[in-house]
Amino acid sequence: MAGIVVLMGIYTMLALALNLRFGTAGLIDLGVVGFFAIGAYSYVILTAPAPGTADAYMFGFHLPMFIGFVGSGLISAFFAFLVGLPAIRLKGEYLAIATYAFAEVIQYLFTNEKWLTNGVKGFIGIEQPFRKFFVSANSYQYFYAFLIVLAVACFWYILSRLERSPFGRTLKAIRENEDAARAAGKDIERFKMWAFVIGAAIIGFAGSFYVWFTSLVVPSLFVSEVTWVAWIALTIGGTGNYKGMILGAAIIVGIQEATRFLQASAELATILAASRFIAMGLILVLIIRFKPKGILPERNTVN
Amino acid sequence: MDYIPYLVSGLVTGTILLLGTVGFSLVKRIENFLNIAHGQVLTLGAYLGYTFNVKLGWNIYLAFLAATLITTVVGWLIFKVFYQPIRSHGNLYLLFTSVGVAYIIHGVIEAFYGVQAKTYSVPVSKVLEINGIPIISGTEAAVIVLALGSAFGLHLFLTRTLTGKAIRAMASNLSLANARGIDTEKIASVAWLLSSALGAMAGIFSGMIGTVYTDMGWAVILLILSAAVLGGLGSLYGVMIGAMIIGLSMDLSVIILPSSYRPAVAFAMVIVVLLFRPQGILGGEGH
């Protein structure tokens, strides 16, 4: 149960970041998982102990957890800056394809460049924050779920402040009418870049939280399904509505976990696993068809 | 001479990708959205081909025809049920609906066939050898000829028939085509039928060359997107060249890069092309 709350929280963070990028700035980013992976690996490489004889990786800086956490957001943001430098000017679907391709390249790099990532073996047994204060793993789980809720609340607070600030209002103006915003003297590319970079920082932090939850990092965790699930959470919950994002994340994680918990015979297990995809697809299709603005739509703050 | 087998397999990959990408671009031009579910149409064709070929023991070419036919109809039904009713919502909603549709098709296929990869039973064909180096197998040659033949057939259809010309008219200017009295609904249906048929063929061809697996749709849609961007999103002839370039460069890259990077080569090319020539190498709609 605590695990579900944690996953919900992590997908809510991804949805919050996507909302800043897409809901506020209108950027279509299909490379969420790329920044998520960069965040997760940055944390691990910064905090991992020096490599042992069986390890293929060369760098393990063994820095304190806190520095690893800050690093995961900063490094992810830095990569977003590098990607955004040429890509932020691309129109809608071109940006979508560029970021999608970027995330795939990242996955191939992290799978193959063993000197950096230890390849498919990845990193295991990652230390968790405040773990030493808890006797059993079970009680720690609940504490960690609480920590995640706290983190989501922090992101929520910061982002909603940001959205109401002049910066956020300019982004919305750009989303609604780019030419008018340009005519009003706004440097569109700079504002979009900031939204892109801040979004990446949040996704990077979410990467750290994910690493603590799974306590291992392997490349196969970072497949494009993560990106789609984040988008589905945002779309069904309601772009521009924070409560909607939490609801969307809850629904999608609920679907995923429900099919995992139901124990069944081997033959039925395949069908159950497959029905997870069908349920995810169906709910997305149905919500778009009948409630295109999501279950909890954005309140109109533009006019 | 060492590079010739890579060149041949690049040609095979390229021609298969060409069929998949042309179908994708047809929908992109007519409906103006990125149809992420197109990769799953290929997968569906490939699995139906497996059913007829292996489960029912049909000859591969007979199985090919039957699977293409069914997939074509299913593709059209998907258009009627899922996409047509929400057209007015805008192209981003269409894109996300196609993501939903992709998951539904993926799930249905996995529920029916399981996660184990499948292989067709294609009769072992003679391999053409020059100086003892295997150059091309009969199956590979058949795939190249059939795929290029279908692409040429599509070209004739688009340039010589009234329906084909109407498709091209709609692709370049929807409202003008409408004003000129073209029945755009009928033409859109034809485009979806064509797109699904081409997708199914691409799927079955890749089944004949390699294996069929459930994640294939997600892998292939990325290559299709890459080829489409390379050729200039939606330009029908541009993407054919884009597909050949992607196919050849992926298979030739194996000579200098570890083979695990093969697909990454395609994505890296997309990123480079988007940075320097976002309108695609052959022009197209551009920025």
PDB file of C-alpha atoms in Angstrom, chain A residues 2-267:
ATOM      1  CA  ALA A   2       2.778   2.389   0.919  1.00  0.00           C
ATOM      2  CA  GLY A   3       4.462   1.430  -2.343  1.00  0.00           C
ATOM      3  CA  ILE A   4       1.425   2.535  -4.313  1.00  0.00           C
ATOM      4  CA  VAL A   5       1.472   5.925  -2.608  1.00  0.00           C
ATOM      5  CA  VAL A   6       5.142   6.283  -3.482  1.00  0.00           C
ATOM      6  CA  LEU A   7       4.584   5.433  -7.154  1.00  0.00           C
ATOM      7  CA  MET A   8       1.591   7.765  -7.272  1.00  0.00           C
ATOM      8  CA  GLY A   9       3.732  10.519  -5.819  1.00  0.00           C
ATOM      9  CA  ILE A  10       6.522   9.956  -8.325  1.00  0.00           C
ATOM     10  CA  TYR A  11       4.145   9.981 -11.287  1.00  0.00           C
ATOM     11  CA  THR A  12       2.502  13.088  -9.857  1.00  0.00           C
ATOM     12  CA  MET A  13       5.935  14.762  -9.851  1.00  0.00           C
ATOM     13  CA  LEU A  14       6.417  13.783 -13.499  1.00  0.00           C
ATOM     14  CA  ALA A  15       2.939  15.058 -14.328  1.00  0.00           C
ATOM     15  CA  LEU A  16       3.664  18.333 -12.492  1.00  0.00           C
ATOM     16  CA  ALA A  17       6.831  18.794 -14.542  1.00  0.00           C
ATOM     17  CA  LEU A  18       4.995  17.954 -17.751  1.00  0.00           C
ATOM     18  CA  ASN A  19       2.290  20.396 -16.793  1.00  0.00           C
ATOM     19  CA  LEU A  20       4.835  23.167 -16.446  1.00  0.00           C
ATOM     20  CA  ARG A  21       6.325  22.273 -19.821  1.00  0.00           C
ATOM     21  CA  PHE A  22       3.144  21.504 -21.694  1.00  0.00           C
ATOM     22  CA  GLY A  23       0.198  22.840 -19.683  1.00  0.00           C
ATOM     23  CA  THR A  24       1.840  26.177 -19.044  1.00  0.00           C
ATOM     24  CA  ALA A  25       4.368  26.630 -21.837  1.00  0.00           C
ATOM     25  CA  GLY A  26       2.784  24.437 -24.531  1.00  0.00           C
ATOM     26  CA  LEU A  27       5.923  22.345 -25.110  1.00  0.00           C
ATOM     27  CA  ILE A  28       5.203  18.767 -26.202  1.00  0.00           C
ATOM     28  CA  ASP A  29       7.924  16.679 -24.579  1.00  0.00           C
ATOM     29  CA  LEU A  30       7.933  12.947 -25.263  1.00  0.00           C
ATOM     30  CA  GLY A  31      11.361  12.510 -23.656  1.00  0.00           C
ATOM     31  CA  VAL A  32      10.332  12.538 -19.987  1.00  0.00           C
ATOM     32  CA  VAL A  33      11.985   9.213 -19.299  1.00  0.00           C
ATOM     33  CA  GLY A  34      15.308  10.490 -20.669  1.00  0.00           C
ATOM     34  CA  PHE A  35      15.549  13.172 -17.983  1.00  0.00           C
ATOM     35  CA  PHE A  36      14.171  10.748 -15.399  1.00  0.00           C
ATOM     36  CA  ALA A  37      17.009   8.345 -16.233  1.00  0.00           C
ATOM     37  CA  ILE A  38      19.597  11.141 -16.173  1.00  0.00           C
ATOM     38  CA  GLY A  39      18.364  12.176 -12.731  1.00  0.00           C
ATOM     39  CA  ALA A  40      18.419   8.633 -11.383  1.00  0.00           C
ATOM     40  CA  TYR A  41      21.871   7.835 -12.753  1.00  0.00           C
ATOM     41  CA  SER A  42      23.292  11.195 -11.653  1.00  0.00           C
ATOM     42  CA  TYR A  43      22.214  10.485  -8.091  1.00  0.00           C
ATOM     43  CA  VAL A  44      23.644   6.994  -8.155  1.00  0.00           C
ATOM     44  CA  ILE A  45      26.964   7.920  -9.746  1.00  0.00           C
ATOM     45  CA  LEU A  46      27.447  10.817  -7.325  1.00  0.00           C
ATOM     46  CA  THR A  47      26.742   8.707  -4.251  1.00  0.00           C
ATOM     47  CA  ALA A  48      27.983   5.252  -5.255  1.00  0.00           C
ATOM     48  CA  PRO A  49      31.090   3.909  -3.522  1.00  0.00           C
ATOM     49  CA  ALA A  50      34.226   3.433  -5.605  1.00  0.00           C
ATOM     50  CA  PRO A  51      33.854   0.489  -7.989  1.00  0.00           C
ATOM     51  CA  GLY A  52      34.698  -3.003  -6.773  1.00  0.00           C
ATOM     52  CA  THR A  53      36.608  -5.546  -8.798  1.00  0.00           C
ATOM     53  CA  ALA A  54      33.458  -7.051 -10.340  1.00  0.00           C
ATOM     54  CA  ASP A  55      32.149  -3.668 -11.436  1.00  0.00           C
ATOM     55  CA  ALA A  56      32.567  -2.195 -14.886  1.00  0.00           C
ATOM     56  CA  TYR A  57      31.911   1.430 -13.894  1.00  0.00           C
ATOM     57  CA  MET A  58      34.752   3.858 -13.370  1.00  0.00           C
ATOM     58  CA  PHE A  59      33.196   6.653 -11.343  1.00  0.00           C
ATOM     59  CA  GLY A  60      31.598   6.371  -7.931  1.00  0.00           C
ATOM     60  CA  PHE A  61      32.092   9.582  -5.999  1.00  0.00           C
ATOM     61  CA  HIS A  62      30.673   8.396  -2.682  1.00  0.00           C
ATOM     62  CA  LEU A  63      29.337  11.880  -1.898  1.00  0.00           C
ATOM     63  CA  PRO A  64      26.677  12.526   0.759  1.00  0.00           C
ATOM     64  CA  MET A  65      23.090  11.713  -0.151  1.00  0.00           C
ATOM     65  CA  PHE A  66      22.065  15.344  -0.065  1.00  0.00           C
ATOM     66  CA  ILE A  67      24.609  16.330  -2.711  1.00  0.00           C
ATOM     67  CA  GLY A  68      23.500  13.416  -4.870  1.00  0.00           C
ATOM     68  CA  PHE A  69      19.912  14.588  -4.616  1.00  0.00           C
ATOM     69  CA  VAL A  70      20.701  18.193  -5.532  1.00  0.00           C
ATOM     70  CA  GLY A  71      22.961  16.898  -8.304  1.00  0.00           C
ATOM     71  CA  SER A  72      20.205  14.771  -9.830  1.00  0.00           C
ATOM     72  CA  GLY A  73      18.058  17.852 -10.405  1.00  0.00           C
ATOM     73  CA  LEU A  74      20.899  20.112 -11.515  1.00  0.00           C
ATOM     74  CA  ILE A  75      22.450  17.635 -13.948  1.00  0.00           C
ATOM     75  CA  SER A  76      19.070  16.801 -15.457  1.00  0.00           C
ATOM     76  CA  ALA A  77      18.397  20.539 -15.833  1.00  0.00           C
ATOM     77  CA  PHE A  78      21.801  21.041 -17.432  1.00  0.00           C
ATOM     78  CA  PHE A  79      21.079  18.331 -20.022  1.00  0.00           C
ATOM     79  CA  ALA A  80      17.699  19.919 -20.694  1.00  0.00           C
ATOM     80  CA  PHE A  81      19.539  23.169 -21.349  1.00  0.00           C
ATOM     81  CA  LEU A  82      21.847  21.425 -23.837  1.00  0.00           C
ATOM     82  CA  VAL A  83      18.909  19.728 -25.567  1.00  0.00           C
ATOM     83  CA  GLY A  84      16.843  22.895 -25.496  1.00  0.00           C
ATOM     84  CA  LEU A  85      19.571  25.063 -26.956  1.00  0.00           C
ATOM     85  CA  PRO A  86      18.841  23.840 -30.477  1.00  0.00           C
ATOM     86  CA  ALA A  87      15.487  22.113 -29.920  1.00  0.00           C
ATOM     87  CA  ILE A  88      13.383  24.714 -28.120  1.00  0.00           C
ATOM     88  CA  ARG A  89      12.710  26.549 -31.383  1.00  0.00           C
ATOM     89  CA  LEU A  90      11.225  23.464 -33.017  1.00  0.00           C
ATOM     90  CA  LYS A  91       7.493  23.551 -33.622  1.00  0.00           C
ATOM     91  CA  GLY A  92       5.118  21.220 -31.708  1.00  0.00           C
ATOM     92  CA  GLU A  93       5.481  17.759 -33.202  1.00  0.00           C
ATOM     93  CA  TYR A  94       9.096  18.265 -34.236  1.00  0.00           C
ATOM     94  CA  LEU A  95      10.017  18.953 -30.617  1.00  0.00           C
ATOM     95  CA  ALA A  96       7.965  15.894 -29.653  1.00  0.00           C
ATOM     96  CA  ILE A  97       9.916  13.657 -32.027  1.00  0.00           C
ATOM     97  CA  ALA A  98      13.280  15.197 -31.097  1.00  0.00           C
ATOM     98  CA  THR A  99      12.712  14.599 -27.375  1.00  0.00           C
ATOM     99  CA  TYR A 100      11.379  11.086 -28.018  1.00  0.00           C
ATOM    100  CA  ALA A 101      14.522  10.286 -30.008  1.00  0.00           C
ATOM    101  CA  PHE A 102      16.680  11.873 -27.285  1.00  0.00           C
ATOM    102  CA  ALA A 103      15.173   9.618 -24.602  1.00  0.00           C
ATOM    103  CA  GLU A 104      15.801   6.535 -26.740  1.00  0.00           C
ATOM    104  CA  VAL A 105      19.416   7.508 -27.355  1.00  0.00           C
ATOM    105  CA  ILE A 106      19.870   7.990 -23.592  1.00  0.00           C
ATOM    106  CA  GLN A 107      18.516   4.509 -22.940  1.00  0.00           C
ATOM    107  CA  TYR A 108      20.915   2.979 -25.472  1.00  0.00           C
ATOM    108  CA  LEU A 109      23.831   4.941 -24.013  1.00  0.00           C
ATOM    109  CA  PHE A 110      23.034   3.887 -20.437  1.00  0.00           C
ATOM    110  CA  THR A 111      22.666   0.265 -21.529  1.00  0.00           C
ATOM    111  CA  ASN A 112      25.908   0.143 -23.476  1.00  0.00           C
ATOM    112  CA  GLU A 113      28.369   2.525 -21.820  1.00  0.00           C
ATOM    113  CA  LYS A 114      29.419   0.231 -19.008  1.00  0.00           C
ATOM    114  CA  TRP A 115      32.245   2.494 -17.831  1.00  0.00           C
ATOM    115  CA  LEU A 116      29.649   5.020 -16.726  1.00  0.00           C
ATOM    116  CA  THR A 117      26.563   3.035 -15.801  1.00  0.00           C
ATOM    117  CA  ASN A 118      27.762  -0.521 -15.127  1.00  0.00           C
ATOM    118  CA  GLY A 119      25.633  -1.629 -18.103  1.00  0.00           C
ATOM    119  CA  VAL A 120      22.685  -3.950 -17.595  1.00  0.00           C
ATOM    120  CA  LYS A 121      23.984  -4.922 -14.139  1.00  0.00           C
ATOM    121  CA  GLY A 122      23.384  -1.369 -13.001  1.00  0.00           C
ATOM    122  CA  PHE A 123      23.670  -0.429  -9.326  1.00  0.00           C
ATOM    123  CA  ILE A 124      22.014  -2.329  -6.502  1.00  0.00           C
ATOM    124  CA  GLY A 125      21.509  -1.943  -2.766  1.00  0.00           C
ATOM    125  CA  ILE A 126      21.242   1.827  -2.853  1.00  0.00           C
ATOM    126  CA  GLU A 127      21.077   3.488   0.560  1.00  0.00           C
ATOM    127  CA  GLN A 128      17.805   5.135   1.526  1.00  0.00           C
ATOM    128  CA  PRO A 129      17.432   8.456   3.366  1.00  0.00           C
ATOM    129  CA  PHE A 130      16.863   8.254   7.169  1.00  0.00           C
ATOM    130  CA  ARG A 131      16.818   4.455   6.912  1.00  0.00           C
ATOM    131  CA  LYS A 132      18.963   4.033  10.053  1.00  0.00           C
ATOM    132  CA  PHE A 133      16.242   5.480  12.292  1.00  0.00           C
ATOM    133  CA  PHE A 134      13.915   2.603  11.435  1.00  0.00           C
ATOM    134  CA  VAL A 135      14.200  -0.967  12.624  1.00  0.00           C
ATOM    135  CA  SER A 136      12.107  -2.754  10.033  1.00  0.00           C
ATOM    136  CA  ALA A 137      11.832  -2.206   6.291  1.00  0.00           C
ATOM    137  CA  ASN A 138       8.083  -2.201   6.710  1.00  0.00           C
ATOM    138  CA  SER A 139       7.874   0.786   9.039  1.00  0.00           C
ATOM    139  CA  TYR A 140      10.384   2.604   6.854  1.00  0.00           C
ATOM    140  CA  GLN A 141       8.091   2.103   3.859  1.00  0.00           C
ATOM    141  CA  TYR A 142       5.384   4.144   5.549  1.00  0.00           C
ATOM    142  CA  PHE A 143       7.843   6.843   6.475  1.00  0.00           C
ATOM    143  CA  TYR A 144       9.072   6.956   2.885  1.00  0.00           C
ATOM    144  CA  ALA A 145       5.527   7.267   1.567  1.00  0.00           C
ATOM    145  CA  PHE A 146       5.101  10.198   3.946  1.00  0.00           C
ATOM    146  CA  LEU A 147       8.336  11.731   2.661  1.00  0.00           C
ATOM    147  CA  ILE A 148       7.055  11.457  -0.921  1.00  0.00           C
ATOM    148  CA  VAL A 149       3.770  13.129  -0.011  1.00  0.00           C
ATOM    149  CA  LEU A 150       5.769  15.916   1.603  1.00  0.00           C
ATOM    150  CA  ALA A 151       7.913  16.292  -1.522  1.00  0.00           C
ATOM    151  CA  VAL A 152       4.859  16.427  -3.793  1.00  0.00           C
ATOM    152  CA  ALA A 153       3.392  19.106  -1.528  1.00  0.00           C
ATOM    153  CA  CYS A 154       6.630  21.118  -1.840  1.00  0.00           C
ATOM    154  CA  PHE A 155       6.657  20.861  -5.634  1.00  0.00           C
ATOM    155  CA  TRP A 156       2.966  21.731  -5.708  1.00  0.00           C
ATOM    156  CA  TYR A 157       3.572  24.846  -3.615  1.00  0.00           C
ATOM    157  CA  ILE A 158       6.580  26.020  -5.606  1.00  0.00           C
ATOM    158  CA  LEU A 159       4.956  25.373  -8.974  1.00  0.00           C
ATOM    159  CA  SER A 160       1.658  27.019  -8.128  1.00  0.00           C
ATOM    160  CA  ARG A 161       3.560  30.076  -6.910  1.00  0.00           C
ATOM    161  CA  LEU A 162       5.595  30.029 -10.096  1.00  0.00           C
ATOM    162  CA  GLU A 163       2.490  29.726 -12.221  1.00  0.00           C
ATOM    163  CA  ARG A 164       0.907  32.804 -10.674  1.00  0.00           C
ATOM    164  CA  SER A 165       4.111  34.822 -10.914  1.00  0.00           C
ATOM    165  CA  PRO A 166       4.784  37.126 -13.878  1.00  0.00           C
ATOM    166  CA  PHE A 167       6.928  34.307 -15.276  1.00  0.00           C
ATOM    167  CA  GLY A 168       4.021  31.839 -15.238  1.00  0.00           C
ATOM    168  CA  ARG A 169       1.595  34.329 -16.689  1.00  0.00           C
ATOM    169  CA  THR A 170       3.971  35.108 -19.529  1.00  0.00           C
ATOM    170  CA  LEU A 171       4.276  31.387 -20.291  1.00  0.00           C
ATOM    171  CA  LYS A 172       0.511  31.077 -20.468  1.00  0.00           C
ATOM    172  CA  ALA A 173       0.346  34.086 -22.754  1.00  0.00           C
ATOM    173  CA  ILE A 174       2.889  32.377 -25.021  1.00  0.00           C
ATOM    174  CA  ARG A 175       0.844  29.181 -24.991  1.00  0.00           C
ATOM    175  CA  GLU A 176      -2.338  31.025 -25.896  1.00  0.00           C
ATOM    176  CA  ASN A 177      -0.891  33.273 -28.579  1.00  0.00           C
ATOM    177  CA  GLU A 178       2.778  33.171 -29.368  1.00  0.00           C
ATOM    178  CA  ASP A 179       2.729  36.022 -31.875  1.00  0.00           C
ATOM    179  CA  ALA A 180       0.919  38.362 -29.508  1.00  0.00           C
ATOM    180  CA  ALA A 181       3.390  37.575 -26.716  1.00  0.00           C
ATOM    181  CA  ARG A 182       6.264  38.228 -29.102  1.00  0.00           C
ATOM    182  CA  ALA A 183       4.673  41.490 -30.165  1.00  0.00           C
ATOM    183  CA  ALA A 184       4.452  42.476 -26.483  1.00  0.00           C
ATOM    184  CA  GLY A 185       8.243  42.251 -26.390  1.00  0.00           C
ATOM    185  CA  LYS A 186       8.634  38.895 -24.634  1.00  0.00           C
ATOM    186  CA  ASP A 187      11.672  36.800 -25.422  1.00  0.00           C
ATOM    187  CA  ILE A 188       9.675  33.635 -26.177  1.00  0.00           C
ATOM    188  CA  GLU A 189      12.590  31.237 -26.512  1.00  0.00           C
ATOM    189  CA  ARG A 190      14.048  32.276 -23.154  1.00  0.00           C
ATOM    190  CA  PHE A 191      10.776  31.723 -21.328  1.00  0.00           C
ATOM    191  CA  LYS A 192      10.216  28.354 -23.014  1.00  0.00           C
ATOM    192  CA  MET A 193      13.771  27.350 -22.164  1.00  0.00           C
ATOM    193  CA  TRP A 194      13.218  28.152 -18.494  1.00  0.00           C
ATOM    194  CA  ALA A 195      10.047  26.065 -18.430  1.00  0.00           C
ATOM    195  CA  PHE A 196      11.902  23.218 -20.132  1.00  0.00           C
ATOM    196  CA  VAL A 197      14.876  23.381 -17.737  1.00  0.00           C
ATOM    197  CA  ILE A 198      12.824  23.729 -14.535  1.00  0.00           C
ATOM    198  CA  GLY A 199      10.652  20.824 -15.710  1.00  0.00           C
ATOM    199  CA  ALA A 200      13.788  18.727 -16.209  1.00  0.00           C
ATOM    200  CA  ALA A 201      15.023  19.600 -12.711  1.00  0.00           C
ATOM    201  CA  ILE A 202      11.770  18.322 -11.192  1.00  0.00           C
ATOM    202  CA  ILE A 203      11.946  15.172 -13.318  1.00  0.00           C
ATOM    203  CA  GLY A 204      15.564  14.718 -12.180  1.00  0.00           C
ATOM    204  CA  PHE A 205      14.574  15.008  -8.491  1.00  0.00           C
ATOM    205  CA  ALA A 206      11.789  12.505  -9.179  1.00  0.00           C
ATOM    206  CA  GLY A 207      14.581  10.240 -10.486  1.00  0.00           C
ATOM    207  CA  SER A 208      16.290  10.374  -7.072  1.00  0.00           C
ATOM    208  CA  PHE A 209      13.030   9.568  -5.295  1.00  0.00           C
ATOM    209  CA  TYR A 210      12.541   6.644  -7.645  1.00  0.00           C
ATOM    210  CA  VAL A 211      16.036   5.305  -6.961  1.00  0.00           C
ATOM    211  CA  TRP A 212      15.397   5.377  -3.209  1.00  0.00           C
ATOM    212  CA  PHE A 213      12.144   3.523  -3.755  1.00  0.00           C
ATOM    213  CA  THR A 214      13.484   0.738  -5.986  1.00  0.00           C
ATOM    214  CA  SER A 215      16.936   0.747  -4.296  1.00  0.00           C
ATOM    215  CA  LEU A 216      18.401  -0.341  -7.620  1.00  0.00           C
ATOM    216  CA  VAL A 217      19.062   1.256 -10.986  1.00  0.00           C
ATOM    217  CA  VAL A 218      19.139  -0.699 -14.237  1.00  0.00           C
ATOM    218  CA  PRO A 219      18.563   0.630 -17.767  1.00  0.00           C
ATOM    219  CA  SER A 220      15.442  -1.485 -18.297  1.00  0.00           C
ATOM    220  CA  LEU A 221      13.573   0.654 -15.736  1.00  0.00           C
ATOM    221  CA  PHE A 222      13.752   3.624 -18.084  1.00  0.00           C
ATOM    222  CA  VAL A 223      11.633   2.650 -21.086  1.00  0.00           C
ATOM    223  CA  SER A 224       9.270   4.911 -23.010  1.00  0.00           C
ATOM    224  CA  GLU A 225       6.313   3.516 -21.066  1.00  0.00           C
ATOM    225  CA  VAL A 226       7.291   5.894 -18.230  1.00  0.00           C
ATOM    226  CA  THR A 227       6.841   8.858 -20.565  1.00  0.00           C
ATOM    227  CA  TRP A 228       3.472   7.661 -21.800  1.00  0.00           C
ATOM    228  CA  VAL A 229       2.218   6.892 -18.299  1.00  0.00           C
ATOM    229  CA  ALA A 230       3.152  10.414 -17.161  1.00  0.00           C
ATOM    230  CA  TRP A 231       1.322  11.876 -20.150  1.00  0.00           C
ATOM    231  CA  ILE A 232      -1.704   9.666 -19.551  1.00  0.00           C
ATOM    232  CA  ALA A 233      -1.802  10.762 -15.881  1.00  0.00           C
ATOM    233  CA  LEU A 234      -1.723  14.408 -16.959  1.00  0.00           C
ATOM    234  CA  THR A 235      -4.256  13.997 -19.773  1.00  0.00           C
ATOM    235  CA  ILE A 236      -6.896  12.001 -17.921  1.00  0.00           C
ATOM    236  CA  GLY A 237      -6.560  13.985 -14.702  1.00  0.00           C
ATOM    237  CA  GLY A 238      -6.726  17.355 -16.391  1.00  0.00           C
ATOM    238  CA  THR A 239      -3.930  19.502 -17.757  1.00  0.00           C
ATOM    239  CA  GLY A 240      -3.487  22.653 -15.707  1.00  0.00           C
ATOM    240  CA  ASN A 241      -5.220  21.271 -12.617  1.00  0.00           C
ATOM    241  CA  TYR A 242      -2.947  20.006  -9.821  1.00  0.00           C
ATOM    242  CA  LYS A 243      -5.623  17.938  -8.110  1.00  0.00           C
ATOM    243  CA  GLY A 244      -6.359  16.436 -11.503  1.00  0.00           C
ATOM    244  CA  MET A 245      -2.748  15.357 -11.883  1.00  0.00           C
ATOM    245  CA  ILE A 246      -2.797  13.546  -8.538  1.00  0.00           C
ATOM    246  CA  LEU A 247      -6.084  11.889  -9.510  1.00  0.00           C
ATOM    247  CA  GLY A 248      -4.674  10.925 -12.911  1.00  0.00           C
ATOM    248  CA  ALA A 249      -1.536   9.458 -11.341  1.00  0.00           C
ATOM    249  CA  ALA A 250      -3.698   7.590  -8.788  1.00  0.00           C
ATOM    250  CA  ILE A 251      -5.882   6.077 -11.508  1.00  0.00           C
ATOM    251  CA  ILE A 252      -3.020   4.997 -13.730  1.00  0.00           C
ATOM    252  CA  VAL A 253      -0.890   3.578 -10.898  1.00  0.00           C
ATOM    253  CA  GLY A 254      -4.027   1.922  -9.532  1.00  0.00           C
ATOM    254  CA  ILE A 255      -4.612   0.162 -12.853  1.00  0.00           C
ATOM    255  CA  GLN A 256      -0.994  -0.938 -13.068  1.00  0.00           C
ATOM    256  CA  GLU A 257      -0.801  -2.265  -9.534  1.00  0.00           C
ATOM    257  CA  ALA A 258      -4.255  -3.868  -9.466  1.00  0.00           C
ATOM    258  CA  THR A 259      -3.331  -6.188 -12.317  1.00  0.00           C
ATOM    259  CA  ARG A 260      -0.040  -6.974 -10.581  1.00  0.00           C
ATOM    260  CA  PHE A 261      -1.573  -7.868  -7.222  1.00  0.00           C
ATOM    261  CA  LEU A 262      -4.230 -10.205  -8.551  1.00  0.00           C
ATOM    262  CA  GLN A 263      -2.556 -13.594  -8.292  1.00  0.00           C
ATOM    263  CA  ALA A 264      -3.504 -16.080 -10.947  1.00  0.00           C
ATOM    264  CA  SER A 265      -2.425 -19.209 -12.780  1.00  0.00           C
ATOM    265  CA  ALA A 266       0.444 -18.812 -15.235  1.00  0.00           C
ATOM    266  CA  GLU A 267      -1.887 -18.795 -18.210  1.00  0.00           C
TER     267      GLU A 267
END
